[in-house]
Amino acid sequence: MDWIKLFSTEAEAREKILPDKPQLVILYGTRICLTQHQHKFYAVQDACTHSGMSLSKGTVNFLGEIICPLHNYQFDLQSGRECNSRSRDLKTFPVKIDESGFFIGI
């Protein structure tokens, strides 16, 4: 696994990735939906497994689920699990924050 540095500090990450506002990042050609929910960061594949729609265009609900903007499929940010078992689960990516920066594992 490669750890890709996105931000120099956790403070910078919190400034750029606003709570419950999904953002698209592309690392090594992989589209990743990055979001912050309840002070934790999550990274999941950007494409909904049902329709392929970009999840970074979706919303995050109070339960910590990313909601696809096309058909409202809901995926748990932590596990990637589709909440109603109607579609495959999302791939998740580990996030690491330490004194040297903010990283996503690919």
PDB file of N, CA and C in Angstrom:
ATOM      1  N   MET A   1       0.845  -1.178   0.000  1.00  0.00           N
ATOM      2  CA  MET A   1       0.000   0.000   0.000  1.00  0.00           C
ATOM      3  C   MET A   1       0.893   1.245   0.000  1.00  0.00           C
ATOM      4  N   ASP A   2       0.514   2.208  -0.817  1.00  0.00           N
ATOM      5  CA  ASP A   2       1.205   3.495  -0.837  1.00  0.00           C
ATOM      6  C   ASP A   2       0.386   4.508  -0.047  1.00  0.00           C
ATOM      7  N   TRP A   3       1.072   5.276   0.791  1.00  0.00           N
ATOM      8  CA  TRP A   3       0.422   6.359   1.526  1.00  0.00           C
ATOM      9  C   TRP A   3       0.687   7.658   0.784  1.00  0.00           C
ATOM     10  N   ILE A   4      -0.380   8.298   0.322  1.00  0.00           N
ATOM     11  CA  ILE A   4      -0.278   9.525  -0.466  1.00  0.00           C
ATOM     12  C   ILE A   4      -0.608  10.710   0.436  1.00  0.00           C
ATOM     13  N   LYS A   5       0.328  11.636   0.528  1.00  0.00           N
ATOM     14  CA  LYS A   5       0.138  12.819   1.362  1.00  0.00           C
ATOM     15  C   LYS A   5      -0.727  13.839   0.631  1.00  0.00           C
ATOM     16  N   LEU A   6      -1.836  14.230   1.281  1.00  0.00           N
ATOM     17  CA  LEU A   6      -2.726  15.225   0.693  1.00  0.00           C
ATOM     18  C   LEU A   6      -2.557  16.603   1.328  1.00  0.00           C
ATOM     19  N   PHE A   7      -2.306  16.619   2.624  1.00  0.00           N
ATOM     20  CA  PHE A   7      -2.188  17.878   3.355  1.00  0.00           C
ATOM     21  C   PHE A   7      -1.003  17.801   4.306  1.00  0.00           C
ATOM     22  N   SER A   8      -0.428  18.962   4.595  1.00  0.00           N
ATOM     23  CA  SER A   8       0.730  19.016   5.493  1.00  0.00           C
ATOM     24  C   SER A   8       0.363  18.831   6.955  1.00  0.00           C
ATOM     25  N   THR A   9      -0.876  19.243   7.316  1.00  0.00           N
ATOM     26  CA  THR A   9      -1.306  19.147   8.713  1.00  0.00           C
ATOM     27  C   THR A   9      -2.781  18.742   8.782  1.00  0.00           C
ATOM     28  N   GLU A  10      -3.193  18.287   9.947  1.00  0.00           N
ATOM     29  CA  GLU A  10      -4.603  17.983  10.169  1.00  0.00           C
ATOM     30  C   GLU A  10      -5.437  19.251  10.076  1.00  0.00           C
ATOM     31  N   ALA A  11      -4.911  20.366  10.577  1.00  0.00           N
ATOM     32  CA  ALA A  11      -5.630  21.641  10.516  1.00  0.00           C
ATOM     33  C   ALA A  11      -5.919  22.038   9.067  1.00  0.00           C
ATOM     34  N   GLU A  12      -4.946  21.835   8.191  1.00  0.00           N
ATOM     35  CA  GLU A  12      -5.146  22.144   6.775  1.00  0.00           C
ATOM     36  C   GLU A  12      -6.243  21.254   6.188  1.00  0.00           C
ATOM     37  N   ALA A  13      -6.248  19.974   6.549  1.00  0.00           N
ATOM     38  CA  ALA A  13      -7.274  19.051   6.062  1.00  0.00           C
ATOM     39  C   ALA A  13      -8.658  19.505   6.523  1.00  0.00           C
ATOM     40  N   ARG A  14      -8.775  19.907   7.782  1.00  0.00           N
ATOM     41  CA  ARG A  14     -10.071  20.361   8.311  1.00  0.00           C
ATOM     42  C   ARG A  14     -10.534  21.658   7.650  1.00  0.00           C
ATOM     43  N   GLU A  15      -9.581  22.469   7.240  1.00  0.00           N
ATOM     44  CA  GLU A  15      -9.913  23.711   6.548  1.00  0.00           C
ATOM     45  C   GLU A  15     -10.415  23.440   5.127  1.00  0.00           C
ATOM     46  N   LYS A  16      -9.831  22.447   4.466  1.00  0.00           N
ATOM     47  CA  LYS A  16     -10.161  22.147   3.068  1.00  0.00           C
ATOM     48  C   LYS A  16     -11.343  21.184   2.912  1.00  0.00           C
ATOM     49  N   ILE A  17     -11.461  20.224   3.821  1.00  0.00           N
ATOM     50  CA  ILE A  17     -12.544  19.239   3.762  1.00  0.00           C
ATOM     51  C   ILE A  17     -13.548  19.589   4.861  1.00  0.00           C
ATOM     52  N   LEU A  18     -14.583  20.292   4.472  1.00  0.00           N
ATOM     53  CA  LEU A  18     -15.577  20.767   5.442  1.00  0.00           C
ATOM     54  C   LEU A  18     -16.486  19.631   5.890  1.00  0.00           C
ATOM     55  N   PRO A  19     -16.998  19.706   7.120  1.00  0.00           N
ATOM     56  CA  PRO A  19     -17.865  18.637   7.626  1.00  0.00           C
ATOM     57  C   PRO A  19     -19.068  18.375   6.711  1.00  0.00           C
ATOM     58  N   ASP A  20     -19.264  17.105   6.410  1.00  0.00           N
ATOM     59  CA  ASP A  20     -20.408  16.615   5.643  1.00  0.00           C
ATOM     60  C   ASP A  20     -20.524  17.221   4.242  1.00  0.00           C
ATOM     61  N   LYS A  21     -19.399  17.651   3.677  1.00  0.00           N
ATOM     62  CA  LYS A  21     -19.341  18.174   2.306  1.00  0.00           C
ATOM     63  C   LYS A  21     -18.365  17.313   1.508  1.00  0.00           C
ATOM     64  N   PRO A  22     -18.844  16.273   0.860  1.00  0.00           N
ATOM     65  CA  PRO A  22     -17.954  15.368   0.119  1.00  0.00           C
ATOM     66  C   PRO A  22     -17.131  16.109  -0.934  1.00  0.00           C
ATOM     67  N   GLN A  23     -15.892  15.654  -1.104  1.00  0.00           N
ATOM     68  CA  GLN A  23     -14.990  16.236  -2.100  1.00  0.00           C
ATOM     69  C   GLN A  23     -14.345  15.117  -2.906  1.00  0.00           C
ATOM     70  N   LEU A  24     -14.164  15.387  -4.171  1.00  0.00           N
ATOM     71  CA  LEU A  24     -13.487  14.444  -5.052  1.00  0.00           C
ATOM     72  C   LEU A  24     -11.990  14.697  -5.013  1.00  0.00           C
ATOM     73  N   VAL A  25     -11.225  13.618  -4.833  1.00  0.00           N
ATOM     74  CA  VAL A  25      -9.781  13.662  -5.028  1.00  0.00           C
ATOM     75  C   VAL A  25      -9.433  12.522  -5.991  1.00  0.00           C
ATOM     76  N   ILE A  26      -8.444  12.770  -6.832  1.00  0.00           N
ATOM     77  CA  ILE A  26      -8.011  11.743  -7.772  1.00  0.00           C
ATOM     78  C   ILE A  26      -6.548  11.444  -7.483  1.00  0.00           C
ATOM     79  N   LEU A  27      -6.278  10.202  -7.078  1.00  0.00           N
ATOM     80  CA  LEU A  27      -4.932   9.767  -6.740  1.00  0.00           C
ATOM     81  C   LEU A  27      -4.551   8.586  -7.627  1.00  0.00           C
ATOM     82  N   TYR A  28      -3.478   8.742  -8.388  1.00  0.00           N
ATOM     83  CA  TYR A  28      -3.028   7.690  -9.302  1.00  0.00           C
ATOM     84  C   TYR A  28      -4.156   7.197 -10.199  1.00  0.00           C
ATOM     85  N   GLY A  29      -5.008   8.113 -10.644  1.00  0.00           N
ATOM     86  CA  GLY A  29      -6.109   7.760 -11.525  1.00  0.00           C
ATOM     87  C   GLY A  29      -7.316   7.171 -10.829  1.00  0.00           C
ATOM     88  N   THR A  30      -7.281   7.069  -9.502  1.00  0.00           N
ATOM     89  CA  THR A  30      -8.397   6.530  -8.731  1.00  0.00           C
ATOM     90  C   THR A  30      -9.229   7.677  -8.172  1.00  0.00           C
ATOM     91  N   ARG A  31     -10.529   7.659  -8.485  1.00  0.00           N
ATOM     92  CA  ARG A  31     -11.447   8.688  -7.982  1.00  0.00           C
ATOM     93  C   ARG A  31     -11.894   8.303  -6.576  1.00  0.00           C
ATOM     94  N   ILE A  32     -11.654   9.194  -5.635  1.00  0.00           N
ATOM     95  CA  ILE A  32     -11.961   8.941  -4.225  1.00  0.00           C
ATOM     96  C   ILE A  32     -12.842  10.066  -3.698  1.00  0.00           C
ATOM     97  N   CYS A  33     -13.880   9.684  -2.979  1.00  0.00           N
ATOM     98  CA  CYS A  33     -14.751  10.637  -2.297  1.00  0.00           C
ATOM     99  C   CYS A  33     -14.230  10.780  -0.870  1.00  0.00           C
ATOM    100  N   LEU A  34     -13.782  11.978  -0.531  1.00  0.00           N
ATOM    101  CA  LEU A  34     -13.216  12.256   0.791  1.00  0.00           C
ATOM    102  C   LEU A  34     -14.183  13.152   1.543  1.00  0.00           C
ATOM    103  N   THR A  35     -14.468  12.797   2.781  1.00  0.00           N
ATOM    104  CA  THR A  35     -15.381  13.604   3.579  1.00  0.00           C
ATOM    105  C   THR A  35     -14.994  13.576   5.052  1.00  0.00           C
ATOM    106  N   GLN A  36     -15.495  14.560   5.762  1.00  0.00           N
ATOM    107  CA  GLN A  36     -15.302  14.646   7.208  1.00  0.00           C
ATOM    108  C   GLN A  36     -16.693  14.575   7.847  1.00  0.00           C
ATOM    109  N   HIS A  37     -16.835  13.689   8.808  1.00  0.00           N
ATOM    110  CA  HIS A  37     -18.115  13.560   9.522  1.00  0.00           C
ATOM    111  C   HIS A  37     -17.816  13.351  10.997  1.00  0.00           C
ATOM    112  N   GLN A  38     -18.413  14.184  11.826  1.00  0.00           N
ATOM    113  CA  GLN A  38     -18.223  14.126  13.280  1.00  0.00           C
ATOM    114  C   GLN A  38     -16.741  14.055  13.644  1.00  0.00           C
ATOM    115  N   HIS A  39     -15.951  14.948  13.046  1.00  0.00           N
ATOM    116  CA  HIS A  39     -14.521  15.131  13.325  1.00  0.00           C
ATOM    117  C   HIS A  39     -13.628  13.987  12.856  1.00  0.00           C
ATOM    118  N   LYS A  40     -14.183  13.028  12.098  1.00  0.00           N
ATOM    119  CA  LYS A  40     -13.382  11.944  11.522  1.00  0.00           C
ATOM    120  C   LYS A  40     -13.405  12.071  10.004  1.00  0.00           C
ATOM    121  N   PHE A  41     -12.323  11.615   9.386  1.00  0.00           N
ATOM    122  CA  PHE A  41     -12.229  11.635   7.927  1.00  0.00           C
ATOM    123  C   PHE A  41     -12.476  10.239   7.367  1.00  0.00           C
ATOM    124  N   TYR A  42     -13.135  10.207   6.212  1.00  0.00           N
ATOM    125  CA  TYR A  42     -13.435   8.953   5.536  1.00  0.00           C
ATOM    126  C   TYR A  42     -13.117   9.095   4.060  1.00  0.00           C
ATOM    127  N   ALA A  43     -12.661   8.006   3.460  1.00  0.00           N
ATOM    128  CA  ALA A  43     -12.372   7.979   2.028  1.00  0.00           C
ATOM    129  C   ALA A  43     -12.971   6.702   1.448  1.00  0.00           C
ATOM    130  N   VAL A  44     -13.847   6.879   0.457  1.00  0.00           N
ATOM    131  CA  VAL A  44     -14.487   5.748  -0.213  1.00  0.00           C
ATOM    132  C   VAL A  44     -14.394   5.963  -1.723  1.00  0.00           C
ATOM    133  N   GLN A  45     -14.604   4.893  -2.482  1.00  0.00           N
ATOM    134  CA  GLN A  45     -14.604   5.042  -3.937  1.00  0.00           C
ATOM    135  C   GLN A  45     -15.655   6.075  -4.309  1.00  0.00           C
ATOM    136  N   ASP A  46     -15.395   6.828  -5.355  1.00  0.00           N
ATOM    137  CA  ASP A  46     -16.304   7.910  -5.730  1.00  0.00           C
ATOM    138  C   ASP A  46     -17.520   7.430  -6.510  1.00  0.00           C
ATOM    139  N   ALA A  47     -17.489   6.267  -7.099  1.00  0.00           N
ATOM    140  CA  ALA A  47     -18.591   5.791  -7.936  1.00  0.00           C
ATOM    141  C   ALA A  47     -19.564   4.924  -7.146  1.00  0.00           C
ATOM    142  N   CYS A  48     -20.834   5.283  -7.206  1.00  0.00           N
ATOM    143  CA  CYS A  48     -21.887   4.463  -6.600  1.00  0.00           C
ATOM    144  C   CYS A  48     -21.867   3.087  -7.267  1.00  0.00           C
ATOM    145  N   THR A  49     -21.955   2.025  -6.485  1.00  0.00           N
ATOM    146  CA  THR A  49     -21.920   0.672  -7.052  1.00  0.00           C
ATOM    147  C   THR A  49     -23.227   0.306  -7.746  1.00  0.00           C
ATOM    148  N   HIS A  50     -24.255   1.087  -7.566  1.00  0.00           N
ATOM    149  CA  HIS A  50     -25.525   0.839  -8.255  1.00  0.00           C
ATOM    150  C   HIS A  50     -25.536   1.487  -9.628  1.00  0.00           C
ATOM    151  N   SER A  51     -25.176   2.778  -9.680  1.00  0.00           N
ATOM    152  CA  SER A  51     -25.339   3.523 -10.932  1.00  0.00           C
ATOM    153  C   SER A  51     -24.046   4.093 -11.503  1.00  0.00           C
ATOM    154  N   GLY A  52     -22.986   4.085 -10.710  1.00  0.00           N
ATOM    155  CA  GLY A  52     -21.732   4.678 -11.156  1.00  0.00           C
ATOM    156  C   GLY A  52     -21.659   6.187 -10.953  1.00  0.00           C
ATOM    157  N   MET A  53     -22.712   6.787 -10.411  1.00  0.00           N
ATOM    158  CA  MET A  53     -22.761   8.229 -10.184  1.00  0.00           C
ATOM    159  C   MET A  53     -21.682   8.654  -9.186  1.00  0.00           C
ATOM    160  N   SER A  54     -21.154   9.837  -9.360  1.00  0.00           N
ATOM    161  CA  SER A  54     -20.123  10.368  -8.471  1.00  0.00           C
ATOM    162  C   SER A  54     -20.700  10.662  -7.085  1.00  0.00           C
ATOM    163  N   LEU A  55     -20.185   9.977  -6.077  1.00  0.00           N
ATOM    164  CA  LEU A  55     -20.667  10.187  -4.708  1.00  0.00           C
ATOM    165  C   LEU A  55     -20.193  11.519  -4.133  1.00  0.00           C
ATOM    166  N   SER A  56     -19.141  12.093  -4.700  1.00  0.00           N
ATOM    167  CA  SER A  56     -18.689  13.398  -4.216  1.00  0.00           C
ATOM    168  C   SER A  56     -19.706  14.489  -4.553  1.00  0.00           C
ATOM    169  N   LYS A  57     -20.680  14.173  -5.397  1.00  0.00           N
ATOM    170  CA  LYS A  57     -21.780  15.095  -5.691  1.00  0.00           C
ATOM    171  C   LYS A  57     -22.972  14.845  -4.774  1.00  0.00           C
ATOM    172  N   GLY A  58     -22.849  13.852  -3.890  1.00  0.00           N
ATOM    173  CA  GLY A  58     -23.925  13.487  -2.987  1.00  0.00           C
ATOM    174  C   GLY A  58     -23.878  14.262  -1.683  1.00  0.00           C
ATOM    175  N   THR A  59     -24.581  13.739  -0.708  1.00  0.00           N
ATOM    176  CA  THR A  59     -24.648  14.360   0.621  1.00  0.00           C
ATOM    177  C   THR A  59     -24.304  13.324   1.685  1.00  0.00           C
ATOM    178  N   VAL A  60     -24.013  13.810   2.877  1.00  0.00           N
ATOM    179  CA  VAL A  60     -23.761  12.951   4.035  1.00  0.00           C
ATOM    180  C   VAL A  60     -24.876  13.212   5.040  1.00  0.00           C
ATOM    181  N   ASN A  61     -25.513  12.148   5.520  1.00  0.00           N
ATOM    182  CA  ASN A  61     -26.584  12.330   6.501  1.00  0.00           C
ATOM    183  C   ASN A  61     -26.044  12.249   7.927  1.00  0.00           C
ATOM    184  N   PHE A  62     -26.921  12.450   8.895  1.00  0.00           N
ATOM    185  CA  PHE A  62     -26.528  12.473  10.307  1.00  0.00           C
ATOM    186  C   PHE A  62     -26.053  11.113  10.816  1.00  0.00           C
ATOM    187  N   LEU A  63     -26.344  10.034  10.094  1.00  0.00           N
ATOM    188  CA  LEU A  63     -25.919   8.694  10.496  1.00  0.00           C
ATOM    189  C   LEU A  63     -24.512   8.349  10.001  1.00  0.00           C
ATOM    190  N   GLY A  64     -23.907   9.248   9.229  1.00  0.00           N
ATOM    191  CA  GLY A  64     -22.589   8.964   8.678  1.00  0.00           C
ATOM    192  C   GLY A  64     -22.658   8.120   7.428  1.00  0.00           C
ATOM    193  N   GLU A  65     -23.666   8.356   6.617  1.00  0.00           N
ATOM    194  CA  GLU A  65     -23.839   7.645   5.361  1.00  0.00           C
ATOM    195  C   GLU A  65     -23.709   8.641   4.208  1.00  0.00           C
ATOM    196  N   ILE A  66     -23.012   8.225   3.159  1.00  0.00           N
ATOM    197  CA  ILE A  66     -22.950   9.028   1.942  1.00  0.00           C
ATOM    198  C   ILE A  66     -24.133   8.598   1.086  1.00  0.00           C
ATOM    199  N   ILE A  67     -24.856   9.574   0.551  1.00  0.00           N
ATOM    200  CA  ILE A  67     -26.074   9.296  -0.208  1.00  0.00           C
ATOM    201  C   ILE A  67     -25.845   9.666  -1.673  1.00  0.00           C
ATOM    202  N   CYS A  68     -26.062   8.688  -2.529  1.00  0.00           N
ATOM    203  CA  CYS A  68     -25.902   8.904  -3.959  1.00  0.00           C
ATOM    204  C   CYS A  68     -26.954   9.906  -4.452  1.00  0.00           C
ATOM    205  N   PRO A  69     -26.536  10.914  -5.229  1.00  0.00           N
ATOM    206  CA  PRO A  69     -27.491  11.926  -5.677  1.00  0.00           C
ATOM    207  C   PRO A  69     -28.476  11.438  -6.747  1.00  0.00           C
ATOM    208  N   LEU A  70     -28.219  10.276  -7.364  1.00  0.00           N
ATOM    209  CA  LEU A  70     -29.093   9.820  -8.448  1.00  0.00           C
ATOM    210  C   LEU A  70     -30.300   9.037  -7.942  1.00  0.00           C
ATOM    211  N   HIS A  71     -30.072   7.981  -7.153  1.00  0.00           N
ATOM    212  CA  HIS A  71     -31.170   7.131  -6.680  1.00  0.00           C
ATOM    213  C   HIS A  71     -31.240   7.024  -5.161  1.00  0.00           C
ATOM    214  N   ASN A  72     -30.465   7.837  -4.464  1.00  0.00           N
ATOM    215  CA  ASN A  72     -30.486   7.890  -2.989  1.00  0.00           C
ATOM    216  C   ASN A  72     -30.020   6.618  -2.298  1.00  0.00           C
ATOM    217  N   TYR A  73     -29.187   5.830  -2.958  1.00  0.00           N
ATOM    218  CA  TYR A  73     -28.588   4.692  -2.258  1.00  0.00           C
ATOM    219  C   TYR A  73     -27.690   5.239  -1.160  1.00  0.00           C
ATOM    220  N   GLN A  74     -27.678   4.573  -0.009  1.00  0.00           N
ATOM    221  CA  GLN A  74     -26.922   5.038   1.150  1.00  0.00           C
ATOM    222  C   GLN A  74     -25.827   4.038   1.490  1.00  0.00           C
ATOM    223  N   PHE A  75     -24.624   4.572   1.719  1.00  0.00           N
ATOM    224  CA  PHE A  75     -23.465   3.746   2.032  1.00  0.00           C
ATOM    225  C   PHE A  75     -22.824   4.241   3.326  1.00  0.00           C
ATOM    226  N   ASP A  76     -22.534   3.321   4.225  1.00  0.00           N
ATOM    227  CA  ASP A  76     -21.856   3.661   5.470  1.00  0.00           C
ATOM    228  C   ASP A  76     -20.436   4.123   5.158  1.00  0.00           C
ATOM    229  N   LEU A  77     -20.067   5.296   5.650  1.00  0.00           N
ATOM    230  CA  LEU A  77     -18.742   5.840   5.353  1.00  0.00           C
ATOM    231  C   LEU A  77     -17.611   4.997   5.934  1.00  0.00           C
ATOM    232  N   GLN A  78     -17.822   4.405   7.077  1.00  0.00           N
ATOM    233  CA  GLN A  78     -16.760   3.641   7.729  1.00  0.00           C
ATOM    234  C   GLN A  78     -16.527   2.293   7.052  1.00  0.00           C
ATOM    235  N   SER A  79     -17.589   1.569   6.778  1.00  0.00           N
ATOM    236  CA  SER A  79     -17.446   0.208   6.241  1.00  0.00           C
ATOM    237  C   SER A  79     -17.615   0.136   4.725  1.00  0.00           C
ATOM    238  N   GLY A  80     -18.276   1.126   4.129  1.00  0.00           N
ATOM    239  CA  GLY A  80     -18.593   1.094   2.709  1.00  0.00           C
ATOM    240  C   GLY A  80     -19.860   0.306   2.394  1.00  0.00           C
ATOM    241  N   ARG A  81     -20.480  -0.266   3.409  1.00  0.00           N
ATOM    242  CA  ARG A  81     -21.651  -1.132   3.230  1.00  0.00           C
ATOM    243  C   ARG A  81     -22.852  -0.348   2.713  1.00  0.00           C
ATOM    244  N   GLU A  82     -23.520  -0.904   1.687  1.00  0.00           N
ATOM    245  CA  GLU A  82     -24.769  -0.307   1.213  1.00  0.00           C
ATOM    246  C   GLU A  82     -25.828  -0.654   2.247  1.00  0.00           C
ATOM    247  N   CYS A  83     -26.468   0.349   2.779  1.00  0.00           N
ATOM    248  CA  CYS A  83     -27.280   0.192   3.992  1.00  0.00           C
ATOM    249  C   CYS A  83     -28.511  -0.699   3.845  1.00  0.00           C
ATOM    250  N   ASN A  84     -28.998  -0.896   2.630  1.00  0.00           N
ATOM    251  CA  ASN A  84     -30.174  -1.746   2.436  1.00  0.00           C
ATOM    252  C   ASN A  84     -29.863  -3.004   1.637  1.00  0.00           C
ATOM    253  N   SER A  85     -28.594  -3.322   1.478  1.00  0.00           N
ATOM    254  CA  SER A  85     -28.143  -4.525   0.772  1.00  0.00           C
ATOM    255  C   SER A  85     -28.724  -4.636  -0.640  1.00  0.00           C
ATOM    256  N   ARG A  86     -28.856  -3.501  -1.332  1.00  0.00           N
ATOM    257  CA  ARG A  86     -29.390  -3.500  -2.696  1.00  0.00           C
ATOM    258  C   ARG A  86     -28.281  -3.478  -3.742  1.00  0.00           C
ATOM    259  N   SER A  87     -27.054  -3.218  -3.296  1.00  0.00           N
ATOM    260  CA  SER A  87     -25.948  -3.039  -4.227  1.00  0.00           C
ATOM    261  C   SER A  87     -24.663  -3.492  -3.537  1.00  0.00           C
ATOM    262  N   ARG A  88     -23.606  -3.666  -4.339  1.00  0.00           N
ATOM    263  CA  ARG A  88     -22.302  -4.014  -3.749  1.00  0.00           C
ATOM    264  C   ARG A  88     -21.831  -2.902  -2.816  1.00  0.00           C
ATOM    265  N   ASP A  89     -21.004  -3.268  -1.876  1.00  0.00           N
ATOM    266  CA  ASP A  89     -20.427  -2.293  -0.963  1.00  0.00           C
ATOM    267  C   ASP A  89     -19.359  -1.474  -1.680  1.00  0.00           C
ATOM    268  N   LEU A  90     -19.071  -0.292  -1.142  1.00  0.00           N
ATOM    269  CA  LEU A  90     -18.028   0.570  -1.677  1.00  0.00           C
ATOM    270  C   LEU A  90     -16.660   0.112  -1.189  1.00  0.00           C
ATOM    271  N   LYS A  91     -15.661   0.369  -1.989  1.00  0.00           N
ATOM    272  CA  LYS A  91     -14.290   0.195  -1.531  1.00  0.00           C
ATOM    273  C   LYS A  91     -13.957   1.376  -0.624  1.00  0.00           C
ATOM    274  N   THR A  92     -13.329   1.079   0.490  1.00  0.00           N
ATOM    275  CA  THR A  92     -12.899   2.136   1.407  1.00  0.00           C
ATOM    276  C   THR A  92     -11.375   2.247   1.360  1.00  0.00           C
ATOM    277  N   PHE A  93     -10.880   3.419   1.707  1.00  0.00           N
ATOM    278  CA  PHE A  93      -9.449   3.677   1.724  1.00  0.00           C
ATOM    279  C   PHE A  93      -9.070   4.182   3.114  1.00  0.00           C
ATOM    280  N   PRO A  94      -7.977   3.677   3.679  1.00  0.00           N
ATOM    281  CA  PRO A  94      -7.577   4.131   5.012  1.00  0.00           C
ATOM    282  C   PRO A  94      -7.061   5.568   4.974  1.00  0.00           C
ATOM    283  N   VAL A  95      -7.329   6.277   6.064  1.00  0.00           N
ATOM    284  CA  VAL A  95      -6.838   7.647   6.251  1.00  0.00           C
ATOM    285  C   VAL A  95      -5.915   7.632   7.457  1.00  0.00           C
ATOM    286  N   LYS A  96      -4.787   8.291   7.322  1.00  0.00           N
ATOM    287  CA  LYS A  96      -3.807   8.346   8.416  1.00  0.00           C
ATOM    288  C   LYS A  96      -3.403   9.808   8.623  1.00  0.00           C
ATOM    289  N   ILE A  97      -3.416  10.228   9.887  1.00  0.00           N
ATOM    290  CA  ILE A  97      -2.973  11.578  10.236  1.00  0.00           C
ATOM    291  C   ILE A  97      -1.898  11.431  11.308  1.00  0.00           C
ATOM    292  N   ASP A  98      -0.740  12.036  11.042  1.00  0.00           N
ATOM    293  CA  ASP A  98       0.315  12.047  12.050  1.00  0.00           C
ATOM    294  C   ASP A  98       1.052  13.387  11.961  1.00  0.00           C
ATOM    295  N   GLU A  99       2.157  13.503  12.676  1.00  0.00           N
ATOM    296  CA  GLU A  99       2.889  14.772  12.727  1.00  0.00           C
ATOM    297  C   GLU A  99       3.453  15.190  11.368  1.00  0.00           C
ATOM    298  N   SER A 100       3.548  14.248  10.428  1.00  0.00           N
ATOM    299  CA  SER A 100       4.097  14.586   9.123  1.00  0.00           C
ATOM    300  C   SER A 100       3.022  14.939   8.079  1.00  0.00           C
ATOM    301  N   GLY A 101       1.743  14.759   8.423  1.00  0.00           N
ATOM    302  CA  GLY A 101       0.698  15.158   7.502  1.00  0.00           C
ATOM    303  C   GLY A 101      -0.532  14.275   7.503  1.00  0.00           C
ATOM    304  N   PHE A 102      -1.325  14.461   6.470  1.00  0.00           N
ATOM    305  CA  PHE A 102      -2.604  13.769   6.258  1.00  0.00           C
ATOM    306  C   PHE A 102      -2.447  12.893   5.017  1.00  0.00           C
ATOM    307  N   PHE A 103      -2.736  11.604   5.134  1.00  0.00           N
ATOM    308  CA  PHE A 103      -2.467  10.634   4.081  1.00  0.00           C
ATOM    309  C   PHE A 103      -3.680   9.764   3.798  1.00  0.00           C
ATOM    310  N   ILE A 104      -3.789   9.319   2.533  1.00  0.00           N
ATOM    311  CA  ILE A 104      -4.760   8.300   2.145  1.00  0.00           C
ATOM    312  C   ILE A 104      -3.968   7.111   1.611  1.00  0.00           C
ATOM    313  N   GLY A 105      -4.362   5.912   2.036  1.00  0.00           N
ATOM    314  CA  GLY A 105      -3.687   4.694   1.577  1.00  0.00           C
ATOM    315  C   GLY A 105      -4.313   4.170   0.299  1.00  0.00           C
ATOM    316  N   ILE A 106      -3.466   3.935  -0.697  1.00  0.00           N
ATOM    317  CA  ILE A 106      -3.923   3.386  -1.985  1.00  0.00           C
ATOM    318  C   ILE A 106      -3.290   2.015  -2.183  1.00  0.00           C
TER     319      ILE A 106
END
